[in-house]
Amino acid sequence: EPPSTLPFPTGVWRFARGMAHTRRGDSAKAQEDLAALHAIAIDPATAKISFLDINHADGLLKVADALLRGELLRTQGKHAQGIATLREAVAAEDKVNYNEPADWPLPTRWYLGAALLEAGDARGAAEAYRQDLKTYPDNGWSLYGLAQAQRNTGDAAGAADSERRYKAAWRWA
């Protein structure tokens, strides 16, 4: 755990732990991490933490907060709420200014696409993955999800092309 005097690293740490607890099915611990992350994200002092005056910690932690909340809702079977919250995460990520390397390096559209696929909205999932590929061309995760979505919509040719691109993207990974 980072020192409490470092709110941004502590928020990221809470996000990572919360995602791990979510994946392990421990909603109670994930909820604790989410509550702690949310408190840091909305703290006015967090808005004063700047990364080269390009982005501020509160904006980055808003992405983390919504992403963790959306994933937690999904695992609790609240799919519509989870998808709506993942859309909030996408909107928050879209407000993050470009920086190299990225100040928020975990694309949220992968999670939105997966949630939409799980909910049976293959067309919506395909759009989420396509949007991600505009920002991160030849991203293996989005190509994999896009191929799944295209198969589910009956677009065999598109799925084959995405699968080919997916395999090329991960060939040396």
XYZ file of C-alpha atoms in Angstrom:
173
model
C 0.000 0.000 0.000
C 1.387 3.418 -0.890
C 1.698 5.992 1.885
C -1.537 7.885 2.511
C 0.347 11.094 1.663
C 0.336 9.927 -1.996
C -3.336 10.029 -3.009
C -2.928 9.221 -6.710
C -0.820 6.071 -6.231
C -3.166 5.055 -3.422
C -6.163 5.509 -5.731
C -4.544 3.416 -8.454
C -3.638 0.788 -5.862
C -7.268 0.718 -4.658
C -8.421 0.378 -8.272
C -6.075 -2.568 -8.911
C -7.070 -4.325 -5.692
C -10.746 -3.694 -6.385
C -10.454 -5.190 -9.871
C -8.648 -8.225 -8.425
C -11.328 -8.683 -5.757
C -14.016 -8.288 -8.415
C -12.425 -11.022 -10.551
C -12.128 -13.295 -7.524
C -15.820 -12.785 -6.724
C -15.224 -10.947 -3.455
C -17.753 -8.149 -3.854
C -17.436 -6.973 -0.258
C -13.693 -6.313 -0.512
C -14.098 -4.831 -3.992
C -16.757 -2.483 -2.617
C -14.373 -1.374 0.164
C -11.683 -0.551 -2.386
C -14.224 1.231 -4.597
C -15.411 3.380 -1.673
C -11.811 4.324 -0.809
C -10.999 5.038 -4.468
C -14.141 7.172 -4.856
C -13.249 9.227 -1.780
C -9.815 9.964 -3.240
C -11.238 10.699 -6.713
C -13.680 13.340 -5.450
C -11.320 14.923 -2.922
C -10.683 18.522 -4.086
C -6.993 18.091 -3.222
C -6.725 15.377 -5.893
C -7.680 17.923 -8.553
C -4.538 19.871 -7.688
C -2.245 16.967 -8.595
C -1.067 17.575 -12.142
C 0.948 15.572 -14.637
C 2.976 18.191 -16.524
C -0.193 20.317 -16.663
C -1.587 17.841 -19.210
C -3.891 15.848 -16.945
C -4.979 16.004 -13.335
C -5.256 13.087 -10.947
C -8.972 13.586 -10.316
C -9.766 13.118 -14.015
C -7.706 9.934 -14.201
C -9.234 8.542 -11.030
C -12.723 9.272 -12.401
C -11.891 6.758 -15.132
C -10.725 4.232 -12.536
C -13.748 4.843 -10.310
C -16.295 4.331 -13.079
C -14.453 1.336 -14.548
C -14.254 -0.482 -11.214
C -17.859 0.406 -10.365
C -19.070 -0.859 -13.752
C -17.168 -4.120 -13.483
C -18.426 -4.661 -9.935
C -22.021 -4.080 -11.040
C -21.560 -6.594 -13.871
C -20.298 -9.272 -11.508
C -23.296 -8.622 -9.276
C -25.595 -9.396 -12.215
C -26.630 -5.752 -12.683
C -25.742 -5.740 -16.379
C -27.692 -2.668 -17.517
C -26.298 -0.565 -14.670
C -22.827 -1.956 -15.313
C -22.981 -1.062 -18.997
C -24.229 2.439 -18.220
C -21.391 2.909 -15.745
C -18.820 1.566 -18.215
C -20.095 4.184 -20.660
C -19.307 6.756 -17.940
C -15.785 5.324 -17.769
C -15.427 5.674 -21.544
C -16.646 9.281 -21.374
C -14.199 10.021 -18.540
C -11.350 8.421 -20.499
C -12.257 10.494 -23.550
C -11.663 13.635 -21.444
C -8.109 12.575 -20.629
C -5.619 14.563 -22.693
C -3.100 12.760 -24.858
C 0.244 12.151 -23.252
C 3.073 9.779 -24.083
C 3.147 7.447 -22.315
C -0.564 7.565 -21.569
C -1.465 8.866 -18.124
C -4.333 6.333 -18.056
C -3.001 3.251 -19.895
C -5.971 0.859 -19.539
C -8.525 1.408 -22.330
C -12.085 1.265 -21.045
C -13.701 0.306 -24.354
C -12.386 -3.260 -23.972
C -14.516 -3.616 -20.862
C -17.525 -1.950 -22.444
C -17.249 -4.220 -25.499
C -17.050 -7.325 -23.314
C -20.076 -6.207 -21.287
C -22.086 -5.541 -24.436
C -21.134 -8.941 -25.866
C -22.156 -10.600 -22.614
C -25.491 -8.754 -22.751
C -26.110 -9.940 -26.318
C -25.465 -6.602 -28.031
C -22.868 -7.738 -30.569
C -23.355 -4.674 -32.770
C -22.765 -2.334 -29.843
C -19.727 -4.376 -28.824
C -18.308 -4.219 -32.351
C -18.694 -0.430 -32.304
C -16.933 -0.167 -28.931
C -14.019 -2.224 -30.246
C -13.863 -0.249 -33.502
C -13.731 3.000 -31.555
C -10.890 1.613 -29.453
C -9.013 0.587 -32.595
C -9.163 4.195 -33.806
C -7.128 5.202 -30.778
C -5.055 2.025 -30.440
C -4.627 0.583 -33.963
C -3.984 -3.151 -34.126
C -4.641 -3.613 -30.419
C -4.873 -7.370 -29.910
C -7.523 -7.220 -27.199
C -9.874 -5.092 -29.289
C -9.255 -7.162 -32.414
C -10.088 -10.326 -30.480
C -13.316 -8.793 -29.134
C -14.205 -7.381 -32.546
C -13.805 -10.814 -34.138
C -16.159 -12.288 -31.529
C -18.703 -9.523 -32.079
C -18.520 -9.893 -35.853
C -19.078 -13.652 -35.598
C -22.121 -12.989 -33.427
C -23.580 -10.604 -36.019
C -22.977 -13.075 -38.863
C -20.149 -11.071 -40.431
C -17.914 -14.063 -41.207
C -15.610 -12.128 -43.562
C -15.120 -9.307 -41.066
C -14.511 -11.812 -38.271
C -11.912 -13.647 -40.375
C -10.102 -10.379 -41.126
C -10.170 -9.292 -37.469
C -8.928 -12.745 -36.442
C -6.059 -12.491 -38.943
C -5.153 -9.047 -37.612
C -5.489 -10.296 -34.024
C -3.060 -13.154 -34.672
C -0.595 -10.780 -36.333
C -0.836 -8.349 -33.422
C -0.080 -11.067 -30.854
C 2.426 -13.027 -32.916
C 5.449 -11.723 -31.028
C 3.745 -10.800 -27.772
